[in-house]
Amino acid sequence: MINKVAMIAIVGRANTGKSTLTNKLTGDKVAIVSPKPQTTRNRIFGVFTYEDVQMILLDTPGFHKAKTRLGDYMVGVVKESVADVDAVVLMVEPIDGIGVQEEMLIEHIKKSRVPSILVINKLDTVKPDAILPIIETYSQKHDFDAIIPISARKGDGISELLKIFEKYAKSGPQLFPDGMSTDQPEKQIVAEIIREKLLICLDKEIPHGTAVEITKFSERGDEDNVIIDIDATIYCEKSSHKGMIIGKQGAMLKKIGQFAREDIERFMGAKVFLQTWVKVKENWRDSRSMMKNFGYVK
């Protein structure tokens, strides 16, 4: 029986593994993952139960120097996520020395006066003796409640991290129903899965200027043979980018659609018929109305 709740924000620069950890703990793919920076654009709630505690993780965008209105929005999401939580995790890579983004996040954590945990991720990529200097460097910078080295990908150190999380749980009602692993609606998750495939399949800056809108999401068939029809429009910022997304004779768009459909079917547990289109909306990342249309403005 759940009688305690802990709400914990995960912050850090891009590609430190925040979304990988969220997915690992929830047991579901609630946040998309790619090797490219700024993959996560919105705050995503990941929900799971540990013993008698409902854990609510706030997966946030990578903290970075904003160059567009969308970037400003993402940085704002990170700062706001540190407020009104039981604890905040600063996730870093196993690199000796503190970067500018980490310096800024530590200062924000100090001002917020929220309990904090330093998580050094990607433990599996370095030798054990490389961790101690990193721990010492960060310990001198801020008085973290705990410093935990982990590998979110492999699961190393996760049990120790959960025990730390449990300390911040407070008595209170269950906030999310049993079986719910995220606050995102299905249409939003589907759009994010398609955007993930754009990030993975496309080179350089092209996928950073893309957004996905689901224009049709309907079911047909009976309960033993459900088919979900999905129409998705991919927006990009330049005509040249549109050509690259579509590819020669539509090959790239077909590849993106195939990879996305496979993931969507796993997520939905049903057969999916996916159709995609590509449209150009120049400089949409600096347009308040377009950002609002894609759900990036409060």
XYZ file of C-alpha atoms in Angstrom:
298
model
C 0.000 0.000 0.000
C 1.334 3.412 -0.974
C 1.300 5.910 1.870
C 4.322 8.085 1.062
C 5.323 10.171 -1.938
C 8.679 11.563 -3.095
C 8.994 14.089 -5.921
C 12.534 14.372 -7.283
C 13.815 16.557 -10.116
C 16.702 15.383 -12.302
C 18.799 18.181 -13.805
C 22.063 18.385 -15.692
C 23.622 19.350 -18.992
C 22.571 17.573 -22.183
C 23.370 13.879 -22.695
C 24.254 13.034 -19.092
C 21.635 10.256 -19.022
C 18.663 11.865 -17.274
C 16.084 10.280 -19.581
C 17.887 6.921 -19.526
C 17.634 6.894 -15.730
C 13.956 7.878 -15.833
C 13.172 5.062 -18.263
C 15.219 2.576 -16.223
C 13.389 3.350 -12.983
C 9.872 3.474 -14.420
C 10.391 0.339 -16.501
C 8.771 2.109 -19.469
C 9.979 4.329 -22.274
C 8.467 7.540 -20.944
C 11.256 9.781 -22.275
C 12.966 9.610 -25.653
C 16.708 9.077 -25.808
C 19.297 9.987 -28.445
C 23.009 10.869 -28.522
C 22.173 14.422 -29.648
C 21.891 17.346 -27.193
C 18.513 18.901 -26.285
C 16.637 15.670 -26.986
C 14.259 16.370 -24.087
C 12.325 19.616 -24.519
C 9.639 19.433 -21.851
C 9.525 18.373 -18.227
C 8.350 14.761 -18.123
C 6.948 13.013 -15.069
C 8.107 9.419 -14.626
C 6.152 7.481 -12.001
C 7.004 4.205 -10.250
C 6.601 2.517 -6.878
C 9.460 1.563 -4.585
C 8.294 -0.457 -1.574
C 5.532 1.743 -0.064
C 6.616 4.957 -1.808
C 5.291 6.435 -5.035
C 8.325 8.024 -6.688
C 7.734 10.870 -9.125
C 10.759 11.827 -11.210
C 10.872 15.102 -13.116
C 13.021 14.482 -16.192
C 14.136 17.876 -17.526
C 15.768 19.274 -20.679
C 19.542 19.498 -20.802
C 20.754 22.775 -19.292
C 22.459 24.835 -22.003
C 23.081 28.324 -23.337
C 19.863 29.197 -25.144
C 20.036 30.532 -28.708
C 16.310 30.521 -29.562
C 12.995 31.194 -27.853
C 12.589 27.420 -27.593
C 15.968 27.246 -25.848
C 14.858 29.939 -23.389
C 11.743 27.899 -22.675
C 13.783 24.741 -22.033
C 16.182 26.509 -19.655
C 13.169 27.963 -17.835
C 11.703 24.479 -17.426
C 14.912 23.308 -15.734
C 14.984 26.223 -13.281
C 11.311 25.880 -12.394
C 11.668 22.129 -11.837
C 14.075 22.691 -8.937
C 11.336 24.474 -6.975
C 8.657 22.648 -4.971
C 10.308 19.218 -5.049
C 11.506 17.045 -2.176
C 15.006 16.718 -3.640
C 16.981 17.448 -6.778
C 19.480 15.203 -8.546
C 22.356 16.879 -10.340
C 23.482 14.327 -12.910
C 27.002 14.658 -14.311
C 29.352 12.637 -16.469
C 32.541 11.087 -15.001
C 34.766 13.989 -16.031
C 37.128 15.656 -13.571
C 36.413 19.367 -13.373
C 33.153 21.290 -13.144
C 31.717 22.789 -16.329
C 29.934 26.109 -16.712
C 26.488 24.474 -16.858
C 27.171 22.505 -13.668
C 28.427 25.664 -11.930
C 25.204 27.467 -12.832
C 22.994 24.574 -11.738
C 24.799 24.269 -8.399
C 24.271 27.988 -7.758
C 20.579 27.617 -8.591
C 20.290 24.616 -6.261
C 21.942 26.622 -3.468
C 19.518 29.516 -3.936
C 16.546 27.137 -3.943
C 17.758 25.524 -0.696
C 16.465 22.140 -1.826
C 18.153 18.901 -0.698
C 20.476 17.696 -3.441
C 22.147 14.506 -4.606
C 25.056 14.315 -7.011
C 24.747 11.374 -9.408
C 27.848 10.551 -11.445
C 26.507 8.578 -14.379
C 28.244 6.386 -16.993
C 30.259 4.540 -14.352
C 30.734 1.752 -16.895
C 32.778 4.028 -19.177
C 35.686 4.775 -16.795
C 38.058 2.964 -14.470
C 37.036 2.872 -10.783
C 39.942 5.052 -9.650
C 38.730 7.872 -11.923
C 35.649 8.475 -9.754
C 37.348 9.575 -6.515
C 38.829 12.839 -7.903
C 35.399 13.758 -9.320
C 33.733 13.148 -5.959
C 36.358 15.300 -4.231
C 35.980 18.151 -6.732
C 32.200 18.340 -6.398
C 32.321 17.889 -2.603
C 34.400 21.051 -2.369
C 31.891 22.949 -4.486
C 28.671 22.022 -2.672
C 27.526 20.077 0.366
C 25.487 17.380 -1.378
C 23.384 15.083 0.809
C 24.870 12.129 -1.074
C 27.135 11.385 -4.030
C 26.254 8.212 -5.927
C 28.148 6.799 -8.956
C 25.829 4.813 -11.240
C 25.397 3.387 -14.705
C 21.827 4.199 -15.722
C 22.252 2.079 -18.838
C 23.434 -1.053 -17.014
C 21.647 -0.498 -13.708
C 24.764 -0.336 -11.527
C 24.233 1.690 -8.349
C 20.472 2.008 -8.893
C 19.495 0.171 -5.684
C 21.721 2.491 -3.618
C 20.185 5.512 -5.340
C 16.653 4.329 -4.565
C 17.489 4.017 -0.879
C 18.612 7.652 -0.932
C 15.430 8.702 -2.738
C 13.313 6.960 -0.097
C 14.684 9.270 2.602
C 12.898 12.226 1.014
C 9.465 10.568 0.923
C 6.713 12.296 2.860
C 3.416 10.948 4.130
C 0.631 11.787 1.758
C -1.939 10.474 -0.713
C -1.033 8.608 -3.880
C -0.824 11.196 -6.680
C -0.955 8.890 -9.705
C -3.096 5.730 -10.136
C -1.568 2.250 -10.127
C -0.028 1.289 -13.454
C 0.529 4.874 -14.608
C 4.187 5.537 -15.471
C 3.995 9.063 -16.908
C 1.795 12.144 -17.051
C 2.125 12.380 -20.833
C -0.928 11.619 -23.002
C -0.530 8.877 -25.592
C -0.531 11.332 -28.519
C 2.366 13.246 -26.982
C 4.403 10.084 -26.439
C 3.777 9.024 -30.035
C 4.929 12.442 -31.299
C 8.065 12.182 -29.165
C 8.854 8.694 -30.465
C 8.740 10.019 -34.029
C 10.971 12.944 -33.052
C 13.417 10.519 -31.452
C 13.776 8.689 -34.770
C 14.415 12.010 -36.506
C 17.212 12.704 -34.011
C 18.730 9.271 -34.518
C 18.438 9.070 -38.301
C 19.363 12.621 -39.292
C 22.731 14.354 -39.103
C 23.941 17.602 -37.586
C 21.455 20.355 -36.754
C 18.536 19.244 -38.912
C 16.589 17.322 -36.229
C 16.919 20.189 -33.716
C 14.711 22.274 -35.988
C 11.972 19.653 -36.179
C 8.702 19.263 -34.330
C 5.954 16.669 -34.692
C 2.203 17.198 -34.615
C -0.236 14.276 -34.421
C -3.252 15.197 -36.559
C -5.071 11.866 -36.389
C -5.165 9.264 -33.633
C -8.020 6.786 -33.879
C -8.769 3.112 -33.296
C -10.619 0.607 -35.437
C -11.318 -3.103 -35.349
C -12.449 -5.131 -32.342
C -10.812 -5.764 -28.969
C -8.992 -8.824 -30.338
C -7.644 -7.008 -33.390
C -7.153 -3.304 -32.644
C -5.557 -1.126 -35.318
C -4.503 2.427 -34.469
C -4.441 4.944 -37.321
C -1.964 7.772 -36.810
C -1.291 10.743 -39.065
C 1.783 12.792 -38.144
C 3.111 16.021 -39.613
C 6.832 16.690 -39.237
C 7.736 20.372 -39.293
C 11.194 21.636 -40.196
C 12.657 25.108 -40.653
C 14.101 24.997 -44.191
C 13.093 23.584 -47.572
C 16.519 21.981 -47.865
C 15.898 20.187 -44.570
C 12.558 18.932 -45.886
C 14.351 17.270 -48.781
C 16.828 15.587 -46.424
C 14.039 14.330 -44.138
C 12.165 12.841 -47.082
C 15.333 11.497 -48.718
C 15.858 10.114 -52.193
C 12.564 8.667 -53.432
C 11.215 8.996 -49.883
C 13.717 6.506 -48.437
C 14.648 8.485 -45.308
C 11.053 9.304 -44.359
C 10.144 5.653 -44.869
C 13.012 4.585 -42.591
C 11.991 7.072 -39.888
C 8.368 5.961 -40.132
C 9.265 2.273 -39.924
C 11.462 2.709 -36.831
C 8.823 4.902 -35.178
C 5.975 2.506 -35.955
C 7.835 -0.410 -34.362
C 8.330 1.541 -31.127
C 4.773 2.870 -31.142
C 3.391 -0.647 -31.542
C 5.449 -1.813 -28.564
C 4.203 1.126 -26.516
C 0.539 0.816 -27.540
C 0.414 -2.987 -27.608
C -1.519 -2.860 -30.877
C -1.048 -2.779 -34.643
C -0.299 0.733 -35.923
C -0.871 2.278 -39.349
C 1.344 5.387 -39.465
C 1.348 8.043 -42.183
C 3.792 10.961 -42.132
C 4.071 14.273 -43.959
C 6.758 16.964 -43.900
C 6.059 20.715 -43.889
C 8.290 23.785 -43.646
C 7.731 26.427 -40.957
C 10.664 28.801 -41.037
C 12.119 29.863 -37.684
C 9.326 28.207 -35.714
C 11.648 27.899 -32.694
C 11.463 31.683 -32.327
C 7.700 31.883 -32.889
C 5.604 32.001 -29.720
C 2.452 30.913 -31.556
C 4.134 27.920 -33.204
C 5.827 26.897 -29.964
C 2.485 27.058 -28.194
C 0.979 24.891 -30.924
C 3.635 22.238 -30.193
C 3.126 22.490 -26.427
C 6.301 24.400 -25.596
C 4.729 27.489 -24.012
C 2.938 27.527 -20.691
